[in-house]
Amino acid sequence: MSASKSLPEIDEDLYSRQFYVLGYKAMQKMVGASVLVSGMKGLGVEIAKNVILAGVKSVTVHDQSETQWSDLSSQFYLSENDMGQNRALVSQCRLAQLNAHVPVHAYTNGLSESFLSTFQVVVLSNSPLEEQLRISDFCHTKNICFVLVDTKGLAGQLFCDFGEHFIVHNPSEAEPVSAAIHHITQSNPGIVTVACDNEERQGHHFEDGDWVKFSGVEGMTELNTSKPCLIRVKGTCSLEVGDTSSFSPYKCGGIITQVKIPQKHSYESLRTSRANPKIRIPDKGKLPRCRSLHAAFWALHVFQREMKRLPRPRNQANADKMVKLAQTVSLSKEEELQEDLVRTFSYGCSGDLSPINAFIGGLAAQEVLKAASGKFTPLDQWLYFDAYECLPEEENTVQLTEEDCAPRGSRYDGQIAVFGNTFQEWLGKQKYFVVGAGAIGCELLKNFAMIGLAASEGGSITVTDMDTIEYSNLNRQFLFRPGDVSKQKSEVAAAAVKLMNRHINVSAQQNQVGPDTEHFYGDDFFLGLDGVASALDSLQARKYLCQRCVQYRKPLLDSGTEGTRGHVQVFVPFLTESFGQAQEEEETQYPLCTLRHFPSTIQHTLQWARDQFEGLFKTKAENVNTFLKDPSFLESQEMEAVKMLESVRISFQEKPCNWRDCVVWARRLWECLFSHDIQQLLHNFPPEHETSSGLPFWSGPKRCPQPLKFDSSHTTHKTFILAASHLFANTHKLCVSEDDSVTSQVLFGSHLPPFQPLQGVHIPLTDQEMQNPQDSVDETEVGELRKELAALRQELEEQNSLMSNAMEPIHFEKGNDIHLNFVMTAANLRAENYGIPPADKLQAMRIVGRIVPAIATTTTAVAGLACLELYKLVWRHRRLSSYRNSFLQLSEPLLNRFQPLSSRPIYKKAWSCWDRIEVPGVDAEGKEITLRDLCKHLQMEHSLVLEMLLYGKALLYAGFCEEKAKEQKLSSRLTELVRCATKEALSKECRLLVLEIVCEDEEDDSILPPVHVWLRPRDPTNEE
């Protein structure tokens, strides 16, 4: 991406993915903000890290205390060697390496008003109540955005005060909603009926209170020039838009589009707000719990002031005192203090947990970015969070005691205070597989190092990622530095977390996890694991990984992000559904007929332009090369093959000799796409055309197009010509001219024939018509075409110039300016044809390049939530209600945590996806069983009579075979049957043979669980 003239100070290559989240204007505003983060324990360093990565003007980290052992449980930039040193000074050295564009300063004195006045945003963590109130009052008075954040054990608190006149310029992350107009009434209020936009006949996506504008309306043209108006939703296809009674009658057409209006927000100071807090929570039923946590946090301040310390872990007397103090905090008359919750809070509030700090730190950092940029809706004003379901279930044999949770002078004391020392020992012995070392993978590995996962003898973490580090990764994959670019992600990440915790046992690999590496990640590998963490962005790869976890009955933590949205799913053997059963959004597929003839959104025109790129510069070249290499290419009888033959003929007819020829070709292409094709469409369906029902054809989502007239002085027209000429020259391996005067001269001298409509041309109106073309193949013409191309091939062969005529297929690259210029200008020219607002470069790159927006705050928060589920897996929680799937959207901010769906029967006899039919692979004498032995086992143990047996797609046995062949197979060892069917022998390391069966007397649609044949005895210690 080239540097923007308007934003020279912003490194667009570094922030490329973040631009798609925040946009240019917000980023430009953000780089002017200086931020103070006070408190450099685990929570403070998480916030500072994310804010620095995002790219503000500067960050100052503040702390007056020295490093303690308990800090090491979550502060990843402190180590054993830093004991006794100031936390801010040590942290500053390491934080400064994250982003060369953001100066990082350390401050170790008290926070005076003169010092505070130099910042636009102030963040307080780990600070006493008196200091919170003093600084909050000052910031509120001086219009300095103030964020208060704290974590205590498994609970977190977040408060925002951005002043009494804070403006949010863009409140939401979603693209503006739009819809085609079907009708508008002349009334007060006017009723707009929108057209159904797809075959499911879904209505609009507007909401009450949205502001909208109109464009392209015919008849009631007053709306096109009116200011944005407020709407009210009437129904799935209707909206109220104000008084239209004095406007002209509506005729047809038009688009209604959401407008994002700046919003003014007013906040109370901490001192004013704490007595009656506004708590943000989607489930109002949990509000009493949040208010009790509010009371617990304030009671803790009083306890600390009186006792000069925090409550001791699991100390009953301290917990009782906390309850009494919390009772003095006023709650509403309808609410009672949840005393058990306050006691639970007290038992663990001296704890300091990396996953909680990561989650709350991610949320707090996003609020800082909102304050600095004016982008997205800030928190109004309080948020409380707890994850006490991570504590051991009642039936767990381990009971947490004051002795087990007491500090030991260990780097894990902050975690032992919550979960006890026994649990810490379990964590150290875990064996985990981390797939992906990108943004989420880095955050997971950091958390794993902090909590001591696999940090003892017998524990291990294997991380694999086949990718190397790119410069743009540095914006959110915080384990990497500029000097690491082009190195392997997994190796650098593993080395980085070893520096954070030298005891962690982590090994790095560079393998893709898939069918091709099952020899590497096979039976022994998966059976030896305690669990798997997925940090993949490919849906296909995530599904495959879950299938492997189901096969070996291993729990899976799955995480993903897109912009400020993120999710965490946990899959537990026999308890939850599997990934394959969960509903996943699929990539949007647009109807072909919409793309070719009836676009109504910029997404349609961008996809059309992308298809044009593929067809003109990739597919045509590939067809020519196939024709030159494969003599049998001419013999195919399929309809697609005939189209390919025609494509080859055209390619040779159009073959250019020089740059001038390329420009002439591009000019003809422009005329064809944006003028002649549109005129042909209007010839078939004139503007006044009506359907068979007597309704206007051009209405609703069908926008009546207009042909364009070429203008060589028009920037978009000229850019299209240059990009198309460049690409056409590249496919024919010609030199590209950089002399603009040559191109201009060719364009000035080109005269194209006027449009002549073709008669009898059929334009399909539905995808079904496109799949069943009415044009029949003229065998005579096809025969002549084959003869012509055969003669051409023979001529080239005689001239020994077959391969010298080969073309260069061009694969679209989202980072190539020429490629993007072609797609963007083609899309915008087509949008102009149909009266659709154009796309800017950022929007075009995101849609066409299928780029997933990303920001460090979301990945940090998501990884924190995933590690909370890891705690439960290590405890081996058996209640479904203990686990949480999570969805968050930091732009709102919104968090939904809900119980996973239970494992449901998908096989006969109420078998779930985690069930299988297990068969010993060796008999009493230690010999491998035969197929006959397997049949006997199935009949005796499960009353199943084998009809068919499959290994993958290979058929091992079928009951309809001849008796002699059946007998031979029944007497064969299973591994021998596999070898004969697949032509490959199983590896000697294979312990488990997974087979699919079809049995007699079963219903046709009955699916039986897989058969697992253990060729070597199972190890019960590896089973759940």
PDB file of C-alpha atoms in Angstrom, residues 191-424:
ATOM      1  CA  ILE A 191     -43.912   5.262   4.192  1.00  0.00           C
ATOM      2  CA  VAL A 192     -40.960   3.835   2.282  1.00  0.00           C
ATOM      3  CA  THR A 193     -41.336   0.273   1.049  1.00  0.00           C
ATOM      4  CA  VAL A 194     -37.998  -1.335   0.250  1.00  0.00           C
ATOM      5  CA  ALA A 195     -37.475  -4.082  -2.295  1.00  0.00           C
ATOM      6  CA  CYS A 196     -36.693  -7.606  -1.182  1.00  0.00           C
ATOM      7  CA  ASP A 197     -33.009  -8.107  -1.834  1.00  0.00           C
ATOM      8  CA  ASN A 198     -32.749 -11.866  -2.341  1.00  0.00           C
ATOM      9  CA  GLU A 199     -34.597 -15.067  -3.032  1.00  0.00           C
ATOM     10  CA  GLU A 200     -35.348 -15.556   0.684  1.00  0.00           C
ATOM     11  CA  ARG A 201     -37.247 -12.249   0.480  1.00  0.00           C
ATOM     12  CA  GLN A 202     -35.604 -10.839   3.557  1.00  0.00           C
ATOM     13  CA  GLY A 203     -36.484  -7.277   4.397  1.00  0.00           C
ATOM     14  CA  HIS A 204     -34.287  -4.338   5.289  1.00  0.00           C
ATOM     15  CA  HIS A 205     -31.695  -4.155   8.063  1.00  0.00           C
ATOM     16  CA  PHE A 206     -32.507  -0.686   9.351  1.00  0.00           C
ATOM     17  CA  GLU A 207     -33.266  -0.008  13.015  1.00  0.00           C
ATOM     18  CA  ASP A 208     -35.323   2.578  14.870  1.00  0.00           C
ATOM     19  CA  GLY A 209     -33.350   5.772  15.269  1.00  0.00           C
ATOM     20  CA  ASP A 210     -31.188   5.336  12.173  1.00  0.00           C
ATOM     21  CA  TRP A 211     -30.517   8.393  10.012  1.00  0.00           C
ATOM     22  CA  VAL A 212     -30.834   7.959   6.263  1.00  0.00           C
ATOM     23  CA  LYS A 213     -30.360   9.760   2.973  1.00  0.00           C
ATOM     24  CA  PHE A 214     -31.888   9.173  -0.475  1.00  0.00           C
ATOM     25  CA  SER A 215     -30.355   9.002  -3.933  1.00  0.00           C
ATOM     26  CA  GLY A 216     -31.570   8.202  -7.432  1.00  0.00           C
ATOM     27  CA  VAL A 217     -35.253   8.665  -6.589  1.00  0.00           C
ATOM     28  CA  GLU A 218     -37.367   9.543  -9.642  1.00  0.00           C
ATOM     29  CA  GLY A 219     -40.530  11.547  -9.226  1.00  0.00           C
ATOM     30  CA  MET A 220     -40.155  12.438  -5.559  1.00  0.00           C
ATOM     31  CA  THR A 221     -36.816  14.088  -6.330  1.00  0.00           C
ATOM     32  CA  GLU A 222     -37.025  16.398  -3.293  1.00  0.00           C
ATOM     33  CA  LEU A 223     -35.711  13.489  -1.221  1.00  0.00           C
ATOM     34  CA  ASN A 224     -32.456  13.334  -3.203  1.00  0.00           C
ATOM     35  CA  THR A 225     -31.389  16.776  -1.968  1.00  0.00           C
ATOM     36  CA  SER A 226     -32.918  16.664   1.511  1.00  0.00           C
ATOM     37  CA  LYS A 227     -30.826  16.483   4.690  1.00  0.00           C
ATOM     38  CA  PRO A 228     -30.465  13.127   6.512  1.00  0.00           C
ATOM     39  CA  CYS A 229     -33.713  12.201   8.234  1.00  0.00           C
ATOM     40  CA  LEU A 230     -34.618  10.019  11.174  1.00  0.00           C
ATOM     41  CA  ILE A 231     -36.556   6.812  10.500  1.00  0.00           C
ATOM     42  CA  ARG A 232     -38.816   4.463  12.415  1.00  0.00           C
ATOM     43  CA  VAL A 233     -39.206   0.814  11.456  1.00  0.00           C
ATOM     44  CA  LYS A 234     -42.767  -0.118  10.505  1.00  0.00           C
ATOM     45  CA  GLY A 235     -42.219  -3.673   9.276  1.00  0.00           C
ATOM     46  CA  THR A 236     -39.722  -5.981   7.618  1.00  0.00           C
ATOM     47  CA  CYS A 237     -40.048  -4.035   4.355  1.00  0.00           C
ATOM     48  CA  SER A 238     -41.356  -0.631   5.422  1.00  0.00           C
ATOM     49  CA  LEU A 239     -40.065   2.509   7.148  1.00  0.00           C
ATOM     50  CA  GLU A 240     -41.469   5.848   8.321  1.00  0.00           C
ATOM     51  CA  VAL A 241     -39.399   8.780   7.013  1.00  0.00           C
ATOM     52  CA  GLY A 242     -41.217  11.967   7.983  1.00  0.00           C
ATOM     53  CA  ASP A 243     -43.583  14.235   6.071  1.00  0.00           C
ATOM     54  CA  THR A 244     -43.616  13.602   2.302  1.00  0.00           C
ATOM     55  CA  SER A 245     -47.133  14.922   1.683  1.00  0.00           C
ATOM     56  CA  SER A 246     -45.918  18.080  -0.091  1.00  0.00           C
ATOM     57  CA  PHE A 247     -43.426  16.248  -2.316  1.00  0.00           C
ATOM     58  CA  SER A 248     -43.917  15.210  -5.934  1.00  0.00           C
ATOM     59  CA  PRO A 249     -45.419  11.738  -6.523  1.00  0.00           C
ATOM     60  CA  TYR A 250     -42.948   8.869  -6.462  1.00  0.00           C
ATOM     61  CA  LYS A 251     -42.266   7.264  -9.842  1.00  0.00           C
ATOM     62  CA  CYS A 252     -39.543   4.653  -9.494  1.00  0.00           C
ATOM     63  CA  GLY A 253     -36.015   3.807  -8.450  1.00  0.00           C
ATOM     64  CA  GLY A 254     -33.872   5.134  -5.663  1.00  0.00           C
ATOM     65  CA  ILE A 255     -31.677   3.936  -2.849  1.00  0.00           C
ATOM     66  CA  ILE A 256     -32.101   4.609   0.863  1.00  0.00           C
ATOM     67  CA  THR A 257     -28.795   4.560   2.744  1.00  0.00           C
ATOM     68  CA  GLN A 258     -27.930   4.779   6.421  1.00  0.00           C
ATOM     69  CA  VAL A 259     -25.901   7.837   7.440  1.00  0.00           C
ATOM     70  CA  LYS A 260     -23.658   7.717  10.483  1.00  0.00           C
ATOM     71  CA  ILE A 261     -24.332  10.911  12.401  1.00  0.00           C
ATOM     72  CA  PRO A 262     -21.838  12.060  15.073  1.00  0.00           C
ATOM     73  CA  GLN A 263     -23.155  11.453  18.575  1.00  0.00           C
ATOM     74  CA  LYS A 264     -22.645  13.548  21.688  1.00  0.00           C
ATOM     75  CA  HIS A 265     -22.019  11.648  24.942  1.00  0.00           C
ATOM     76  CA  SER A 266     -21.989  13.029  28.458  1.00  0.00           C
ATOM     77  CA  TYR A 267     -20.303  11.269  31.382  1.00  0.00           C
ATOM     78  CA  GLU A 268     -20.310  11.647  35.130  1.00  0.00           C
ATOM     79  CA  SER A 269     -17.149  11.748  37.197  1.00  0.00           C
ATOM     80  CA  LEU A 270     -16.091   8.756  39.286  1.00  0.00           C
ATOM     81  CA  ARG A 271     -17.101  10.507  42.492  1.00  0.00           C
ATOM     82  CA  THR A 272     -20.604  11.202  41.183  1.00  0.00           C
ATOM     83  CA  SER A 273     -21.115   7.908  39.370  1.00  0.00           C
ATOM     84  CA  ARG A 274     -20.003   5.414  42.017  1.00  0.00           C
ATOM     85  CA  ALA A 275     -23.063   5.910  44.238  1.00  0.00           C
ATOM     86  CA  ASN A 276     -25.474   4.916  41.455  1.00  0.00           C
ATOM     87  CA  PRO A 277     -23.379   3.307  38.729  1.00  0.00           C
ATOM     88  CA  LYS A 278     -24.591   2.900  35.146  1.00  0.00           C
ATOM     89  CA  ILE A 279     -23.504  -0.669  34.441  1.00  0.00           C
ATOM     90  CA  ARG A 280     -23.321  -1.920  30.866  1.00  0.00           C
ATOM     91  CA  ILE A 281     -24.684  -5.477  30.624  1.00  0.00           C
ATOM     92  CA  PRO A 282     -26.761  -7.181  27.883  1.00  0.00           C
ATOM     93  CA  ASP A 283     -28.475  -9.553  30.356  1.00  0.00           C
ATOM     94  CA  LYS A 284     -30.339  -7.349  32.838  1.00  0.00           C
ATOM     95  CA  GLY A 285     -30.923 -10.403  35.013  1.00  0.00           C
ATOM     96  CA  LYS A 286     -27.235 -10.296  35.933  1.00  0.00           C
ATOM     97  CA  LEU A 287     -27.376  -6.672  37.053  1.00  0.00           C
ATOM     98  CA  PRO A 288     -27.714  -7.556  40.794  1.00  0.00           C
ATOM     99  CA  ARG A 289     -24.558  -9.653  40.493  1.00  0.00           C
ATOM    100  CA  CYS A 290     -22.694  -6.725  38.942  1.00  0.00           C
ATOM    101  CA  ARG A 291     -23.916  -4.363  41.655  1.00  0.00           C
ATOM    102  CA  SER A 292     -22.685  -6.780  44.315  1.00  0.00           C
ATOM    103  CA  LEU A 293     -19.295  -6.852  42.596  1.00  0.00           C
ATOM    104  CA  HIS A 294     -19.400  -3.043  42.573  1.00  0.00           C
ATOM    105  CA  ALA A 295     -19.917  -3.134  46.346  1.00  0.00           C
ATOM    106  CA  ALA A 296     -17.134  -5.704  46.741  1.00  0.00           C
ATOM    107  CA  PHE A 297     -14.577  -3.567  44.892  1.00  0.00           C
ATOM    108  CA  TRP A 298     -15.404  -0.507  47.004  1.00  0.00           C
ATOM    109  CA  ALA A 299     -15.340  -2.586  50.210  1.00  0.00           C
ATOM    110  CA  LEU A 300     -11.885  -3.772  49.198  1.00  0.00           C
ATOM    111  CA  HIS A 301     -10.599  -0.188  49.150  1.00  0.00           C
ATOM    112  CA  VAL A 302     -11.843   0.281  52.723  1.00  0.00           C
ATOM    113  CA  PHE A 303     -10.339  -3.060  53.803  1.00  0.00           C
ATOM    114  CA  GLN A 304      -6.947  -2.082  52.341  1.00  0.00           C
ATOM    115  CA  ARG A 305      -7.027   1.320  54.010  1.00  0.00           C
ATOM    116  CA  GLU A 306      -7.764  -0.243  57.386  1.00  0.00           C
ATOM    117  CA  MET A 307      -5.624  -3.385  57.196  1.00  0.00           C
ATOM    118  CA  LYS A 308      -2.805  -2.071  54.932  1.00  0.00           C
ATOM    119  CA  ARG A 309      -3.096  -5.246  52.846  1.00  0.00           C
ATOM    120  CA  LEU A 310      -5.477  -7.325  50.752  1.00  0.00           C
ATOM    121  CA  PRO A 311      -7.608 -10.110  52.250  1.00  0.00           C
ATOM    122  CA  ARG A 312      -5.620 -13.328  52.630  1.00  0.00           C
ATOM    123  CA  PRO A 313      -6.480 -16.135  50.213  1.00  0.00           C
ATOM    124  CA  ARG A 314      -9.298 -18.358  51.484  1.00  0.00           C
ATOM    125  CA  ASN A 315      -9.325 -16.620  54.879  1.00  0.00           C
ATOM    126  CA  GLN A 316     -12.806 -16.847  56.367  1.00  0.00           C
ATOM    127  CA  ALA A 317     -12.425 -13.981  58.849  1.00  0.00           C
ATOM    128  CA  ASN A 318     -11.230 -11.623  56.129  1.00  0.00           C
ATOM    129  CA  ALA A 319     -14.144 -12.701  53.918  1.00  0.00           C
ATOM    130  CA  ASP A 320     -16.663 -12.016  56.686  1.00  0.00           C
ATOM    131  CA  LYS A 321     -15.182  -8.558  57.193  1.00  0.00           C
ATOM    132  CA  MET A 322     -15.469  -7.885  53.478  1.00  0.00           C
ATOM    133  CA  VAL A 323     -19.170  -8.811  53.562  1.00  0.00           C
ATOM    134  CA  LYS A 324     -19.794  -6.331  56.416  1.00  0.00           C
ATOM    135  CA  LEU A 325     -17.948  -3.580  54.571  1.00  0.00           C
ATOM    136  CA  ALA A 326     -19.855  -4.295  51.353  1.00  0.00           C
ATOM    137  CA  GLN A 327     -23.154  -4.029  53.213  1.00  0.00           C
ATOM    138  CA  THR A 328     -22.415  -0.370  53.863  1.00  0.00           C
ATOM    139  CA  VAL A 329     -22.407   0.347  50.122  1.00  0.00           C
ATOM    140  CA  SER A 330     -25.866   1.500  49.102  1.00  0.00           C
ATOM    141  CA  LEU A 331     -27.740  -0.746  46.667  1.00  0.00           C
ATOM    142  CA  SER A 332     -31.214  -0.169  45.252  1.00  0.00           C
ATOM    143  CA  LYS A 333     -34.157  -1.116  47.467  1.00  0.00           C
ATOM    144  CA  GLU A 334     -35.064  -4.021  45.198  1.00  0.00           C
ATOM    145  CA  GLU A 335     -31.591  -5.565  45.404  1.00  0.00           C
ATOM    146  CA  GLU A 336     -29.857  -7.443  48.156  1.00  0.00           C
ATOM    147  CA  LEU A 337     -26.137  -7.906  48.486  1.00  0.00           C
ATOM    148  CA  GLN A 338     -25.066 -11.326  47.193  1.00  0.00           C
ATOM    149  CA  GLU A 339     -22.987 -12.194  50.230  1.00  0.00           C
ATOM    150  CA  ASP A 340     -21.669 -15.504  48.875  1.00  0.00           C
ATOM    151  CA  LEU A 341     -20.372 -13.661  45.820  1.00  0.00           C
ATOM    152  CA  VAL A 342     -18.562 -11.118  48.018  1.00  0.00           C
ATOM    153  CA  ARG A 343     -17.001 -13.955  50.034  1.00  0.00           C
ATOM    154  CA  THR A 344     -15.855 -15.669  46.850  1.00  0.00           C
ATOM    155  CA  PHE A 345     -14.424 -12.336  45.697  1.00  0.00           C
ATOM    156  CA  SER A 346     -12.560 -11.961  48.994  1.00  0.00           C
ATOM    157  CA  TYR A 347     -11.124 -15.494  48.890  1.00  0.00           C
ATOM    158  CA  GLY A 348      -9.274 -14.790  45.647  1.00  0.00           C
ATOM    159  CA  CYS A 349      -8.921 -11.003  45.371  1.00  0.00           C
ATOM    160  CA  SER A 350      -5.210 -11.119  46.215  1.00  0.00           C
ATOM    161  CA  GLY A 351      -4.723 -13.167  43.053  1.00  0.00           C
ATOM    162  CA  ASP A 352      -3.354 -11.780  39.797  1.00  0.00           C
ATOM    163  CA  LEU A 353      -4.303 -13.822  36.717  1.00  0.00           C
ATOM    164  CA  SER A 354      -2.910 -13.373  33.219  1.00  0.00           C
ATOM    165  CA  PRO A 355      -6.138 -14.422  31.385  1.00  0.00           C
ATOM    166  CA  ILE A 356      -8.271 -11.940  33.347  1.00  0.00           C
ATOM    167  CA  ASN A 357      -5.729  -9.184  32.791  1.00  0.00           C
ATOM    168  CA  ALA A 358      -5.601  -9.996  29.090  1.00  0.00           C
ATOM    169  CA  PHE A 359      -9.377  -9.833  28.711  1.00  0.00           C
ATOM    170  CA  ILE A 360      -9.980  -6.713  30.807  1.00  0.00           C
ATOM    171  CA  GLY A 361      -6.798  -5.144  29.421  1.00  0.00           C
ATOM    172  CA  GLY A 362      -8.021  -5.666  25.863  1.00  0.00           C
ATOM    173  CA  LEU A 363     -11.347  -4.012  26.666  1.00  0.00           C
ATOM    174  CA  ALA A 364      -9.689  -1.099  28.484  1.00  0.00           C
ATOM    175  CA  ALA A 365      -7.198  -0.516  25.667  1.00  0.00           C
ATOM    176  CA  GLN A 366     -10.044  -0.337  23.143  1.00  0.00           C
ATOM    177  CA  GLU A 367     -11.725   2.317  25.317  1.00  0.00           C
ATOM    178  CA  VAL A 368      -8.466   4.277  25.259  1.00  0.00           C
ATOM    179  CA  LEU A 369      -8.473   4.110  21.455  1.00  0.00           C
ATOM    180  CA  LYS A 370     -12.092   5.293  21.386  1.00  0.00           C
ATOM    181  CA  ALA A 371     -11.120   8.256  23.549  1.00  0.00           C
ATOM    182  CA  ALA A 372      -8.159   9.044  21.299  1.00  0.00           C
ATOM    183  CA  SER A 373      -9.953   8.632  17.963  1.00  0.00           C
ATOM    184  CA  GLY A 374     -13.652   9.335  18.472  1.00  0.00           C
ATOM    185  CA  LYS A 375     -14.342   6.028  16.683  1.00  0.00           C
ATOM    186  CA  PHE A 376     -16.912   3.570  18.118  1.00  0.00           C
ATOM    187  CA  THR A 377     -19.276   3.883  21.058  1.00  0.00           C
ATOM    188  CA  PRO A 378     -17.529   4.185  24.450  1.00  0.00           C
ATOM    189  CA  LEU A 379     -18.533   2.270  27.563  1.00  0.00           C
ATOM    190  CA  ASP A 380     -21.354   3.997  29.459  1.00  0.00           C
ATOM    191  CA  GLN A 381     -19.903   3.932  32.135  1.00  0.00           C
ATOM    192  CA  TRP A 382     -19.211   0.786  34.198  1.00  0.00           C
ATOM    193  CA  LEU A 383     -18.436  -2.810  33.319  1.00  0.00           C
ATOM    194  CA  TYR A 384     -18.031  -5.695  35.769  1.00  0.00           C
ATOM    195  CA  PHE A 385     -16.850  -9.158  34.881  1.00  0.00           C
ATOM    196  CA  ASP A 386     -16.214 -12.357  36.775  1.00  0.00           C
ATOM    197  CA  ALA A 387     -15.325 -15.944  35.904  1.00  0.00           C
ATOM    198  CA  TYR A 388     -15.844 -17.766  39.182  1.00  0.00           C
ATOM    199  CA  GLU A 389     -17.037 -20.805  37.233  1.00  0.00           C
ATOM    200  CA  CYS A 390     -13.297 -21.428  36.765  1.00  0.00           C
ATOM    201  CA  LEU A 391     -13.047 -22.508  40.411  1.00  0.00           C
ATOM    202  CA  PRO A 392     -13.249 -26.247  41.145  1.00  0.00           C
ATOM    203  CA  GLU A 393     -16.716 -27.786  40.960  1.00  0.00           C
ATOM    204  CA  GLU A 394     -18.266 -28.942  44.222  1.00  0.00           C
ATOM    205  CA  GLU A 395     -17.710 -32.611  43.422  1.00  0.00           C
ATOM    206  CA  ASN A 396     -14.006 -32.045  42.719  1.00  0.00           C
ATOM    207  CA  THR A 397     -11.797 -33.967  45.150  1.00  0.00           C
ATOM    208  CA  VAL A 398      -9.477 -30.962  45.512  1.00  0.00           C
ATOM    209  CA  GLN A 399     -10.733 -28.490  48.092  1.00  0.00           C
ATOM    210  CA  LEU A 400      -9.069 -25.073  48.145  1.00  0.00           C
ATOM    211  CA  THR A 401      -7.686 -24.189  51.575  1.00  0.00           C
ATOM    212  CA  GLU A 402      -5.893 -21.224  53.069  1.00  0.00           C
ATOM    213  CA  GLU A 403      -2.726 -23.305  53.333  1.00  0.00           C
ATOM    214  CA  ASP A 404      -2.823 -24.514  49.710  1.00  0.00           C
ATOM    215  CA  CYS A 405      -3.409 -20.951  48.417  1.00  0.00           C
ATOM    216  CA  ALA A 406      -0.805 -19.223  50.585  1.00  0.00           C
ATOM    217  CA  PRO A 407       2.165 -17.493  48.857  1.00  0.00           C
ATOM    218  CA  ARG A 408       5.332 -19.548  48.399  1.00  0.00           C
ATOM    219  CA  GLY A 409       7.811 -17.051  46.995  1.00  0.00           C
ATOM    220  CA  SER A 410       6.970 -18.437  43.545  1.00  0.00           C
ATOM    221  CA  ARG A 411       6.459 -16.621  40.241  1.00  0.00           C
ATOM    222  CA  TYR A 412       2.984 -18.207  40.258  1.00  0.00           C
ATOM    223  CA  ASP A 413       1.909 -16.844  43.678  1.00  0.00           C
ATOM    224  CA  GLY A 414      -0.671 -14.582  42.018  1.00  0.00           C
ATOM    225  CA  GLN A 415      -2.321 -17.662  40.503  1.00  0.00           C
ATOM    226  CA  ILE A 416      -1.812 -19.971  43.477  1.00  0.00           C
ATOM    227  CA  ALA A 417      -3.785 -17.449  45.559  1.00  0.00           C
ATOM    228  CA  VAL A 418      -6.840 -18.277  43.448  1.00  0.00           C
ATOM    229  CA  PHE A 419      -6.442 -21.949  42.468  1.00  0.00           C
ATOM    230  CA  GLY A 420      -3.970 -23.403  44.984  1.00  0.00           C
ATOM    231  CA  ASN A 421      -0.614 -25.104  44.599  1.00  0.00           C
ATOM    232  CA  THR A 422      -1.987 -28.518  43.603  1.00  0.00           C
ATOM    233  CA  PHE A 423      -3.657 -27.001  40.569  1.00  0.00           C
ATOM    234  CA  GLN A 424      -0.416 -25.214  39.703  1.00  0.00           C
TER     235      GLN A 424
END
